[in-house]
Each structure stands twice: as C-alpha cells, then as structure tokens.
Amino acid sequence: MKIVAVCGMGIGTSVLLKMNAEKVLAKLGIDADVEAADMGVARGAAQTAEIVLTSEELAEELGDVPAQVIVIKNFFDLEEITEKLTAAVE
Amino acid sequence: MSLNLAETLSSIETQAEAADWRAAIRLAGAGLVAGGATTPAYTDEMIAAIEKHGPYIVIAPGIALAHSRPSPAVLTGGLSWVSLATPVEFGNAANDPVTLVIGLAAKDHDAHLQVMQALAAVLSDSAAMKRLTAAATADEVRAVLGDLAAAAA
C-alpha cells in the first residue's frame, strides 16, 4: 500500500506525520510505504497512492485526487491516526 | 534516539510576548538567525508559507512548527524554540491557541531526519510538554530536554 503524507514544504509537518503514521502502521501490522511530500510533489504522488494523510487546510488546497484523503488534526495523537487509518484500510 | 535536542537547538526563548502569529513567527525566525542557522530572509519565507498554505503548521494543540523549504536563506539549518507567555491565535480551528513555536530550517529534505525524530519524541510526550511550556528560563528547557534524552538513551 502506498501512502503520502503531505505538507506545504515537504520538510516539517509531513515528515512528522510520516514518522507517526509508520509507527501506527507497524503496530497495526499493515505493510505500507509512506512518503513525505510537499504540495507540488503530492499532487503527482496522490495519483498513484491509495491514501493521503494531511491537515485540514492542505486537504482543501490539494483538491480532488483519486486517493482517499485522511485529515489529521493532531499529528502527535497516535490514537487519532490509528483510528482514521484503520477505518481507511478496512 | 538519544539525540539531545538541548544541544541541537539554535536558540531558546521562554515566556516571550507576541502580539499576533506573525510576531510569534518573527521570534522563532530571529532565534534561527541568532543561532547562525538562517539569514533574516528565511523568517519572511516562513510567514509567506503560512500566508500561502494557511495555518496548517499548528500541528498539535498549542504547537506550531514554523518552517519554509530549503533555500539560499538557510545557512546550516537548525531549530529554534519560543514559548509564549500569552497564547496566540494562528487561525487553526483544531489546535489554537499556540503556546510553543518551533522554528525549523533544513538544508535539504533528508539531513534533519534525526532531529525530527528527537523533536517528535519530545512534542508527543504530553507530560514533558507541560514542563517545557511552563519553563521560565532557557536553562530549565535545556534541563528537561536533557533528562528526556538521557531517559531515551
């Protein structure tokens, strides 16, 4: 499974989101490749990814993509990430 | 995972006063400049990033990760720490108001991963965050971060 963590710049928030998503995925036993990307890269990557993780503001900016877009409010809340990822892969 | 953030931070400012989010970002930017991590142009780039993409950098309740992309204004890369005496609204419905601004500058997309891991470990530790945001001096912040690094080592 391919997942893209998106932020505006690709160096800060998306990297944190990728780290925490990987923690959650490992715990859930889901084999997935998580990539951190900025908005420009993400528009391309989101065409082939199954899931996009991002914040509310950026989800609006990203617009329509074929991937399922999951909005994360608190990037450090592993429970929120777990809940939303679990719902998305089911 | 034993990287000590206290040794990585370019600057630490505690209980600072900022009138609005731009002033808060300017404090974080000034910390990066003072630590030799960036030129002042990077501060403007961080503000422009929020004007363009919205206040998404408020990534968790009370925490803003101010940053822009790698650019000529980034000299060595670094992290600055600014805790605010009075919380500031960034316009992020889920996570306002902000009490801690971390300024982040990176030379490229990979160089700072170890730092980001250490930062994530600290920011996701809610007990540590209480002590860190309440800290009155930079030395207190360094002491808490040092304890965390020692515990993780």
Coordinates of N, CA and C in Angstrom, one line a residue:
Chain A
M1 N 0.8 -1.2 0.0 CA 0.0 0.0 0.0 C 0.9 1.2 0.0
K2 N 0.5 2.2 -0.8 CA 1.3 3.5 -0.8 C 0.5 4.6 -0.2
I3 N 1.2 5.3 0.8 CA 0.6 6.4 1.5 C 1.4 7.6 1.3
V4 N 0.8 8.8 1.1 CA 1.6 10.0 1.0 C 1.2 10.9 2.2
A5 N 2.2 11.4 2.9 CA 2.0 12.4 3.9 C 2.3 13.7 3.3
V6 N 1.4 14.7 3.3 CA 1.5 15.9 2.6 C 1.6 17.1 3.5
C7 N 2.6 18.0 3.2 CA 2.6 19.3 3.9 C 3.0 20.3 2.8
G8 N 3.0 21.6 3.2 CA 3.3 22.7 2.2 C 4.7 22.6 1.7
M9 N 5.6 22.3 2.6 CA 7.0 22.4 2.2 C 7.7 21.0 2.1
G10 N 7.2 20.0 2.6 CA 7.8 18.7 2.5 C 9.0 18.4 3.4
I11 N 9.2 19.3 4.4 CA 10.4 19.1 5.3 C 10.0 19.0 6.7
G12 N 8.8 19.5 7.1 CA 8.5 19.6 8.5 C 7.3 18.7 8.9
T13 N 6.1 19.3 8.7 CA 4.9 18.6 9.2 C 4.7 17.2 8.5
S14 N 5.0 17.1 7.2 CA 4.8 15.8 6.6 C 5.8 14.8 7.1
V15 N 7.0 15.2 7.5 CA 8.0 14.3 8.0 C 7.5 13.7 9.3
L16 N 7.0 14.6 10.2 CA 6.4 14.2 11.5 C 5.3 13.3 11.3
L17 N 4.4 13.6 10.3 CA 3.2 12.8 10.1 C 3.6 11.4 9.5
K18 N 4.6 11.4 8.7 CA 5.1 10.1 8.1 C 5.7 9.2 9.3
M19 N 6.4 9.8 10.2 CA 7.0 9.1 11.3 C 5.9 8.4 12.2
N20 N 4.9 9.2 12.5 CA 3.9 8.7 13.4 C 3.0 7.7 12.6
A21 N 2.8 8.0 11.3 CA 2.0 7.0 10.5 C 2.7 5.7 10.5
E22 N 4.0 5.7 10.3 CA 4.8 4.4 10.2 C 4.7 3.7 11.6
K23 N 4.7 4.4 12.7 CA 4.6 3.8 14.0 C 3.3 3.1 14.1
V24 N 2.2 3.8 13.7 CA 0.8 3.2 13.7 C 0.7 2.0 12.8
L25 N 1.2 2.1 11.6 CA 1.1 1.0 10.6 C 1.8 -0.2 11.1
A26 N 3.0 0.0 11.7 CA 3.8 -1.1 12.2 C 3.0 -1.9 13.3
K27 N 2.3 -1.0 14.2 CA 1.5 -1.6 15.3 C 0.3 -2.4 14.7
L28 N -0.3 -1.8 13.7 CA -1.4 -2.5 13.1 C -1.1 -3.7 12.2
G29 N 0.2 -3.8 11.9 CA 0.7 -4.9 11.1 C 0.3 -4.7 9.6
I30 N 0.3 -3.4 9.2 CA 0.0 -3.1 7.8 C 1.3 -2.8 7.1
D31 N 1.5 -3.5 5.9 CA 2.7 -3.3 5.2 C 2.4 -2.1 4.2
A32 N 3.0 -0.9 4.5 CA 2.8 0.2 3.6 C 4.1 1.0 3.5
D33 N 4.1 1.7 2.3 CA 5.2 2.6 2.1 C 4.7 4.0 2.2
V34 N 5.3 4.8 3.2 CA 4.8 6.1 3.5 C 5.9 7.1 3.0
E35 N 5.4 8.0 2.2 CA 6.3 9.0 1.6 C 5.9 10.4 2.1
A36 N 6.9 11.2 2.4 CA 6.6 12.6 2.8 C 6.7 13.5 1.6
A37 N 5.8 14.4 1.3 CA 5.9 15.2 0.1 C 5.3 16.6 0.3
D38 N 5.8 17.5 -0.5 CA 5.3 18.8 -0.5 C 4.1 18.9 -1.4
M39 N 3.4 20.0 -1.4 CA 2.1 20.1 -2.2 C 2.3 19.7 -3.7
G40 N 3.4 20.3 -4.3 CA 3.6 20.0 -5.7 C 3.8 18.6 -6.0
V41 N 4.7 17.9 -5.2 CA 5.0 16.5 -5.4 C 3.8 15.7 -5.1
A42 N 3.1 16.1 -4.1 CA 1.9 15.3 -3.6 C 0.8 15.2 -4.7
R43 N 0.6 16.3 -5.4 CA -0.4 16.2 -6.5 C -0.1 15.1 -7.5
G44 N 1.2 14.9 -7.8 CA 1.5 13.8 -8.6 C 1.4 12.5 -7.9
A45 N 2.0 12.4 -6.7 CA 2.1 11.2 -6.0 C 0.7 10.7 -5.6
A46 N -0.2 11.6 -5.3 CA -1.5 11.2 -4.9 C -2.3 10.5 -6.0
Q47 N -1.8 10.6 -7.2 CA -2.5 9.9 -8.3 C -2.3 8.4 -8.2
T48 N -1.2 8.0 -7.6 CA -0.9 6.5 -7.6 C -1.0 6.0 -6.1
A49 N -1.1 6.9 -5.1 CA -1.2 6.4 -3.8 C -2.6 6.0 -3.4
E50 N -2.8 5.2 -2.4 CA -4.1 4.8 -2.0 C -4.6 5.7 -0.9
I51 N -3.7 6.2 -0.1 CA -4.1 7.1 1.0 C -3.3 8.3 1.0
V52 N -3.9 9.5 1.3 CA -3.1 10.7 1.5 C -3.4 11.2 2.9
L53 N -2.4 11.5 3.7 CA -2.6 12.0 5.1 C -2.2 13.4 5.1
T54 N -3.0 14.3 5.6 CA -2.7 15.7 5.6 C -3.5 16.5 6.6
S55 N -3.3 17.8 6.7 CA -4.1 18.6 7.6 C -5.3 19.2 6.8
E56 N -6.2 19.8 7.6 CA -7.5 20.2 7.0 C -7.3 21.3 5.9
E57 N -6.4 22.3 6.3 CA -6.1 23.4 5.3 C -5.6 22.8 4.0
L58 N -4.6 21.9 4.1 CA -4.0 21.4 2.9 C -4.8 20.4 2.1
A59 N -5.8 19.7 2.8 CA -6.7 18.9 2.1 C -7.5 19.7 1.1
E60 N -7.9 20.9 1.6 CA -8.7 21.8 0.7 C -7.9 22.2 -0.5
E61 N -6.6 22.5 -0.2 CA -5.7 23.0 -1.2 C -5.4 21.9 -2.3
L62 N -5.3 20.7 -1.8 CA -4.9 19.6 -2.6 C -6.0 19.3 -3.6
G63 N -7.3 19.5 -3.2 CA -8.4 19.3 -4.1 C -8.7 17.9 -4.4
D64 N -9.3 17.6 -5.5 CA -9.7 16.2 -5.8 C -8.6 15.4 -6.3
V65 N -8.3 14.2 -5.6 CA -7.3 13.3 -6.1 C -8.0 11.9 -6.0
P66 N -7.5 10.9 -6.8 CA -8.1 9.6 -6.7 C -7.9 8.9 -5.3
A67 N -6.8 9.3 -4.6 CA -6.6 8.6 -3.3 C -7.6 9.0 -2.3
Q68 N -7.7 8.2 -1.3 CA -8.5 8.5 -0.1 C -7.8 9.5 0.7
V69 N -8.4 10.7 1.0 CA -7.7 11.7 1.8 C -8.1 11.7 3.2
I70 N -7.2 11.5 4.1 CA -7.5 11.5 5.6 C -6.9 12.7 6.2
V71 N -7.8 13.5 6.9 CA -7.4 14.7 7.6 C -7.0 14.4 9.0
I72 N -5.8 14.8 9.4 CA -5.3 14.5 10.8 C -5.3 15.9 11.5
K73 N -5.9 16.0 12.6 CA -6.0 17.2 13.4 C -4.7 17.4 14.3
N74 N -4.4 16.3 15.1 CA -3.3 16.4 16.0 C -2.3 15.4 15.5
F75 N -1.2 15.9 14.9 CA -0.2 15.0 14.3 C 0.5 14.1 15.3
F76 N 0.4 14.4 16.6 CA 1.1 13.6 17.6 C 0.1 12.6 18.3
D77 N -1.1 12.7 17.9 CA -2.1 11.8 18.6 C -2.2 10.5 17.9
L78 N -1.4 9.5 18.4 CA -1.4 8.2 17.7 C -2.7 7.5 17.7
E79 N -3.5 7.8 18.7 CA -4.9 7.2 18.7 C -5.7 7.8 17.5
E80 N -5.6 9.1 17.3 CA -6.4 9.6 16.1 C -5.9 9.0 14.8
I81 N -4.6 8.9 14.7 CA -4.0 8.4 13.4 C -4.4 6.9 13.3
T82 N -4.4 6.2 14.4 CA -4.7 4.8 14.4 C -6.2 4.6 13.9
E83 N -7.0 5.4 14.6 CA -8.5 5.3 14.3 C -8.8 5.6 12.8
K84 N -8.2 6.6 12.3 CA -8.5 7.1 11.0 C -7.9 6.1 9.9
L85 N -6.7 5.6 10.2 CA -6.0 4.7 9.3 C -6.8 3.4 9.2
T86 N -7.2 2.9 10.4 CA -7.9 1.7 10.5 C -9.2 1.7 9.7
A87 N -9.9 2.8 9.9 CA -11.1 3.0 9.1 C -10.9 3.0 7.6
A88 N -9.8 3.6 7.2 CA -9.5 3.8 5.8 C -9.1 2.5 5.1
V89 N -8.4 1.7 5.8 CA -7.9 0.4 5.2 C -8.9 -0.7 5.2
E90 N -10.0 -0.5 6.0 CA -11.0 -1.6 6.1 C -11.9 -1.6 4.9
Chain B
M1 N 18.1 7.2 19.0 CA 17.1 8.1 19.5 C 17.6 8.8 20.8
S2 N 19.0 8.9 20.9 CA 19.5 9.5 22.1 C 20.0 11.0 21.8
L3 N 19.6 11.5 20.6 CA 20.0 12.8 20.3 C 19.3 13.8 21.2
N4 N 20.2 14.7 21.8 CA 19.7 15.6 22.8 C 19.3 16.9 22.1
L5 N 18.0 17.2 22.1 CA 17.5 18.4 21.5 C 18.1 19.7 22.1
A6 N 18.5 19.6 23.4 CA 19.0 20.8 24.0 C 20.3 21.2 23.3
E7 N 21.1 20.2 22.8 CA 22.3 20.6 22.1 C 22.1 20.9 20.7
T8 N 20.9 20.6 20.2 CA 20.6 20.9 18.7 C 20.0 22.2 18.5
L9 N 19.3 22.7 19.5 CA 18.6 24.0 19.4 C 19.5 25.2 19.1
S10 N 19.2 26.0 18.1 CA 20.0 27.2 17.8 C 19.7 28.2 18.8
S11 N 18.5 28.3 19.4 CA 18.2 29.3 20.4 C 17.0 28.8 21.2
I12 N 16.9 29.3 22.4 CA 15.7 29.1 23.2 C 15.3 30.4 23.8
E13 N 14.0 30.7 23.7 CA 13.4 31.9 24.3 C 12.2 31.4 25.1
T14 N 12.1 31.8 26.3 CA 10.9 31.4 27.1 C 10.0 32.6 27.5
Q15 N 8.7 32.2 27.6 CA 7.7 33.2 28.1 C 7.8 34.5 27.3
A16 N 8.0 34.4 26.0 CA 8.1 35.6 25.1 C 6.7 36.2 24.9
E17 N 6.7 37.5 24.6 CA 5.4 38.2 24.2 C 5.3 38.4 22.7
A18 N 4.2 38.0 22.1 CA 4.0 38.2 20.7 C 2.6 38.7 20.5
A19 N 2.4 39.8 19.8 CA 1.1 40.4 19.6 C 0.2 39.5 18.7
D20 N 0.8 38.9 17.7 CA 0.0 38.0 16.8 C 0.9 36.9 16.2
W21 N 0.3 36.1 15.3 CA 1.1 35.0 14.8 C 2.3 35.4 14.1
R22 N 2.2 36.5 13.3 CA 3.4 37.0 12.6 C 4.5 37.3 13.6
A23 N 4.2 38.0 14.7 CA 5.2 38.4 15.6 C 5.8 37.1 16.3
A24 N 4.9 36.1 16.5 CA 5.4 34.8 17.1 C 6.4 34.1 16.1
I25 N 6.1 34.1 14.8 CA 7.0 33.5 13.8 C 8.3 34.3 13.7
R26 N 8.2 35.7 13.8 CA 9.4 36.5 13.8 C 10.3 36.2 14.9
L27 N 9.8 35.9 16.1 CA 10.6 35.5 17.2 C 11.4 34.2 16.9
A28 N 10.6 33.2 16.4 CA 11.3 31.9 16.0 C 12.3 32.2 14.9
G29 N 12.0 33.1 14.0 CA 12.9 33.4 12.9 C 14.2 34.1 13.4
A30 N 14.0 35.0 14.4 CA 15.1 35.7 15.0 C 16.0 34.7 15.7
G31 N 15.4 33.7 16.3 CA 16.2 32.7 17.0 C 17.1 31.9 16.0
L32 N 16.5 31.6 14.9 CA 17.3 30.9 13.9 C 18.5 31.7 13.4
V33 N 18.2 33.0 13.2 CA 19.2 34.0 12.7 C 20.3 34.1 13.8
A34 N 19.9 34.3 15.0 CA 20.9 34.4 16.1 C 21.7 33.2 16.3
G35 N 21.2 32.0 16.0 CA 22.0 30.8 16.1 C 22.8 30.5 14.9
G36 N 22.8 31.4 13.9 CA 23.6 31.3 12.7 C 23.0 30.2 11.7
A37 N 21.7 29.8 11.9 CA 21.1 28.8 11.1 C 20.6 29.4 9.7
T38 N 20.1 30.6 9.8 CA 19.5 31.2 8.6 C 19.8 32.7 8.5
T39 N 19.5 33.3 7.4 CA 19.5 34.7 7.2 C 18.1 35.2 7.5
P40 N 17.9 36.6 7.8 CA 16.6 37.1 8.1 C 15.5 36.8 7.0
A41 N 16.0 36.6 5.7 CA 15.1 36.3 4.6 C 14.2 35.1 4.9
Y42 N 14.8 34.1 5.6 CA 14.1 32.9 5.9 C 12.8 33.1 6.8
T43 N 12.9 34.1 7.7 CA 11.8 34.5 8.5 C 10.6 34.9 7.6
D44 N 10.9 35.8 6.6 CA 9.9 36.2 5.7 C 9.3 35.0 4.9
E45 N 10.2 34.1 4.6 CA 9.7 32.9 3.8 C 8.8 32.0 4.7
M46 N 9.0 31.9 6.0 CA 8.1 31.2 6.9 C 6.8 31.8 7.0
I47 N 6.8 33.2 7.0 CA 5.5 33.9 7.1 C 4.7 33.7 5.8
A48 N 5.5 33.9 4.6 CA 4.9 33.7 3.3 C 4.2 32.3 3.2
A49 N 4.9 31.3 3.8 CA 4.4 29.9 3.7 C 3.0 29.8 4.3
I50 N 2.8 30.5 5.4 CA 1.5 30.4 6.1 C 0.5 31.2 5.4
E51 N 0.9 32.4 4.8 CA 0.0 33.2 4.0 C -0.5 32.4 2.8
K52 N 0.4 31.5 2.3 CA 0.0 30.8 1.1 C -0.8 29.5 1.4
H53 N -0.4 28.8 2.4 CA -1.0 27.5 2.7 C -1.9 27.5 3.9
G54 N -2.0 28.6 4.6 CA -2.9 28.6 5.8 C -2.1 28.1 7.0
P55 N -2.8 28.1 8.2 CA -2.1 27.9 9.5 C -2.0 26.4 9.8
Y56 N -1.6 25.6 8.7 CA -1.5 24.1 8.9 C -0.3 23.7 9.8
I57 N 0.6 24.7 10.0 CA 1.8 24.4 10.8 C 1.5 24.2 12.3
V58 N 0.2 24.6 12.7 CA -0.2 24.3 14.1 C -0.6 22.8 14.1
I59 N 0.4 21.9 14.4 CA 0.3 20.5 14.1 C -0.3 19.7 15.2
A60 N -0.4 20.4 16.4 CA -1.0 19.7 17.6 C -1.5 20.8 18.5
P61 N -2.3 20.5 19.5 CA -2.8 21.6 20.3 C -1.7 22.4 20.9
G62 N -1.7 23.7 20.6 CA -0.7 24.6 21.2 C 0.7 24.6 20.6
I63 N 0.9 23.8 19.6 CA 2.2 23.7 19.0 C 2.3 24.1 17.5
A64 N 3.1 25.1 17.2 CA 3.3 25.5 15.8 C 4.7 25.1 15.4
L65 N 4.8 24.5 14.2 CA 6.1 24.1 13.7 C 6.4 25.1 12.5
A66 N 7.0 26.2 12.8 CA 7.2 27.2 11.7 C 8.4 26.8 10.9
H67 N 8.2 26.8 9.5 CA 9.2 26.4 8.6 C 8.9 26.9 7.2
S68 N 9.9 26.9 6.4 CA 9.8 27.0 5.0 C 10.6 25.9 4.3
R69 N 10.8 26.1 3.0 CA 11.5 25.0 2.3 C 13.0 25.3 2.3
P70 N 13.9 24.3 2.0 CA 15.3 24.6 1.8 C 15.5 25.8 0.8
S71 N 16.3 26.8 1.1 CA 16.5 27.9 0.2 C 17.9 28.5 0.5
P72 N 18.3 29.5 -0.3 CA 19.6 30.1 0.0 C 19.6 30.8 1.3
A73 N 18.5 31.1 1.9 CA 18.4 31.8 3.2 C 18.7 30.8 4.3
V74 N 18.8 29.5 4.0 CA 19.2 28.5 5.1 C 20.7 28.3 5.0
L75 N 21.4 28.7 6.1 CA 22.9 28.6 6.1 C 23.4 27.3 6.5
T76 N 22.9 26.8 7.7 CA 23.3 25.5 8.1 C 22.1 24.6 8.5
G77 N 21.0 25.3 8.7 CA 19.8 24.5 9.2 C 19.8 24.6 10.7
G78 N 18.7 24.5 11.3 CA 18.6 24.5 12.7 C 17.2 24.5 13.3
L79 N 17.1 24.6 14.6 CA 15.8 24.6 15.3 C 15.8 25.7 16.3
S80 N 14.7 26.5 16.4 CA 14.7 27.5 17.5 C 13.4 27.2 18.3
W81 N 13.4 27.6 19.5 CA 12.4 27.3 20.5 C 11.8 28.6 21.1
V82 N 10.6 28.9 20.9 CA 10.0 30.1 21.5 C 8.7 29.7 22.3
S83 N 8.7 29.7 23.6 CA 7.5 29.6 24.4 C 6.9 30.9 24.6
L84 N 5.5 31.0 24.5 CA 4.9 32.3 24.6 C 4.2 32.5 26.0
A85 N 4.3 33.7 26.6 CA 3.7 33.9 27.9 C 2.2 34.0 27.7
T86 N 1.8 34.6 26.6 CA 0.3 34.7 26.3 C 0.1 33.9 25.0
P87 N -0.8 32.9 25.1 CA -1.1 32.1 23.8 C -1.6 33.0 22.7
V88 N -1.2 32.6 21.5 CA -1.5 33.4 20.3 C -2.4 32.6 19.3
E89 N -3.4 33.2 18.7 CA -4.3 32.6 17.7 C -3.6 32.6 16.4
F90 N -3.5 31.4 15.8 CA -3.0 31.3 14.4 C -4.1 31.1 13.4
G91 N -5.3 30.9 13.8 CA -6.4 30.7 12.9 C -6.6 29.2 12.6
N92 N -6.1 28.4 13.4 CA -6.2 26.9 13.2 C -7.3 26.4 14.2
A93 N -8.5 26.0 13.6 CA -9.6 25.7 14.4 C -9.3 24.6 15.4
A94 N -8.6 23.6 15.0 CA -8.4 22.4 15.8 C -7.4 22.6 16.9
N95 N -6.4 23.4 16.7 CA -5.2 23.4 17.6 C -4.8 24.7 18.2
D96 N -5.6 25.8 17.9 CA -5.3 27.1 18.6 C -5.7 27.0 20.0
P97 N -5.2 28.0 20.9 CA -4.1 28.9 20.6 C -2.8 28.3 20.8
V98 N -1.7 29.0 20.3 CA -0.4 28.4 20.3 C 0.4 28.9 21.5
T99 N 1.1 28.0 22.2 CA 1.9 28.4 23.3 C 3.4 28.1 23.0
L100 N 3.7 27.3 22.0 CA 5.1 26.9 21.7 C 5.3 27.0 20.2
V101 N 6.3 27.8 19.7 CA 6.6 27.9 18.3 C 8.0 27.3 18.1
I102 N 8.1 26.3 17.3 CA 9.4 25.7 17.0 C 9.7 26.2 15.6
G103 N 10.9 26.9 15.4 CA 11.3 27.3 14.1 C 12.2 26.2 13.5
L104 N 12.0 25.8 12.3 CA 12.7 24.8 11.7 C 13.3 25.2 10.3
A105 N 14.6 25.0 10.1 CA 15.2 25.3 8.8 C 16.1 24.1 8.5
A106 N 16.0 23.7 7.2 CA 16.8 22.5 6.8 C 17.4 22.8 5.5
K107 N 18.6 22.3 5.3 CA 19.4 22.5 4.0 C 18.8 21.6 2.9
D108 N 18.3 20.4 3.3 CA 17.7 19.6 2.3 C 16.6 18.7 2.9
H109 N 16.1 17.8 2.2 CA 14.9 17.0 2.7 C 15.3 15.9 3.6
D110 N 16.6 15.5 3.7 CA 17.0 14.3 4.4 C 17.9 14.6 5.6
A111 N 18.6 15.7 5.6 CA 19.6 16.0 6.6 C 19.1 16.0 8.0
H112 N 17.9 16.4 8.2 CA 17.4 16.7 9.5 C 16.5 15.6 10.1
L113 N 16.6 14.4 9.5 CA 15.6 13.4 10.0 C 15.8 13.0 11.4
Q114 N 17.1 12.9 11.8 CA 17.4 12.5 13.2 C 16.8 13.6 14.2
V115 N 17.0 14.8 13.8 CA 16.5 15.9 14.6 C 15.0 15.8 14.7
M116 N 14.3 15.6 13.6 CA 12.9 15.5 13.5 C 12.4 14.3 14.4
Q117 N 13.1 13.2 14.4 CA 12.7 12.1 15.3 C 12.8 12.5 16.7
A118 N 13.9 13.2 17.1 CA 14.0 13.6 18.5 C 12.9 14.6 18.8
L119 N 12.6 15.5 17.9 CA 11.6 16.5 18.1 C 10.2 15.9 18.3
A120 N 9.9 14.9 17.4 CA 8.6 14.2 17.5 C 8.5 13.5 18.8
A121 N 9.6 12.9 19.3 CA 9.5 12.2 20.6 C 9.2 13.2 21.7
V122 N 9.8 14.4 21.7 CA 9.5 15.4 22.7 C 8.1 15.9 22.6
L123 N 7.7 16.3 21.4 CA 6.5 17.0 21.3 C 5.3 16.1 21.5
S124 N 5.5 14.8 21.4 CA 4.4 13.8 21.6 C 4.3 13.4 23.1
D125 N 5.2 13.8 23.9 CA 5.3 13.4 25.3 C 4.5 14.5 26.1
S126 N 3.3 14.3 26.4 CA 2.5 15.3 27.0 C 2.9 15.8 28.4
A127 N 3.5 14.8 29.2 CA 4.0 15.2 30.5 C 5.2 16.1 30.4
A128 N 6.1 15.8 29.4 CA 7.3 16.6 29.2 C 6.9 18.0 28.7
M129 N 5.9 18.0 27.8 CA 5.4 19.2 27.2 C 4.9 20.2 28.2
K130 N 4.2 19.7 29.2 CA 3.7 20.5 30.3 C 4.9 21.3 31.0
R131 N 5.9 20.5 31.3 CA 7.1 21.1 32.0 C 7.8 22.0 31.1
L132 N 7.8 21.7 29.8 CA 8.6 22.5 28.8 C 7.9 23.9 28.6
T133 N 6.6 23.8 28.4 CA 5.9 25.1 28.1 C 5.8 26.0 29.4
A134 N 5.9 25.4 30.6 CA 5.8 26.1 31.8 C 7.2 26.7 32.2
A135 N 8.3 26.2 31.6 CA 9.6 26.5 31.9 C 9.8 28.1 31.8
A136 N 10.4 28.7 32.8 CA 10.6 30.1 32.9 C 11.9 30.5 32.2
T137 N 12.9 29.6 32.1 CA 14.2 30.0 31.6 C 14.6 29.0 30.6
A138 N 15.6 29.4 29.7 CA 16.2 28.5 28.7 C 16.9 27.4 29.4
D139 N 17.5 27.7 30.5 CA 18.2 26.6 31.3 C 17.2 25.5 31.7
E140 N 16.0 25.9 32.1 CA 15.0 24.9 32.5 C 14.6 24.1 31.3
V141 N 14.4 24.7 30.2 CA 14.1 23.9 29.0 C 15.2 22.9 28.7
R142 N 16.4 23.4 28.7 CA 17.6 22.5 28.4 C 17.6 21.4 29.4
A143 N 17.3 21.6 30.7 CA 17.4 20.6 31.7 C 16.3 19.5 31.4
V144 N 15.1 19.9 31.1 CA 14.1 19.0 30.8 C 14.4 18.1 29.5
L145 N 14.9 18.8 28.5 CA 15.3 18.1 27.3 C 16.4 17.2 27.5
G146 N 17.4 17.6 28.3 CA 18.5 16.7 28.7 C 18.0 15.5 29.4
D147 N 17.1 15.6 30.3 CA 16.5 14.5 31.1 C 15.8 13.5 30.1
L148 N 15.1 14.1 29.2 CA 14.4 13.2 28.2 C 15.4 12.4 27.3
A149 N 16.4 13.1 26.9 CA 17.4 12.4 26.1 C 18.1 11.3 26.8
A150 N 18.4 11.6 28.1 CA 19.1 10.6 29.0 C 18.1 9.4 29.2
A151 N 16.8 9.7 29.4 CA 15.9 8.6 29.6 C 15.7 7.8 28.3
A152 N 15.8 8.4 27.2 CA 15.6 7.6 25.9 C 16.9 6.9 25.5
A153 N 18.0 7.3 26.0 CA 19.3 6.7 25.6 C 19.4 5.2 26.0

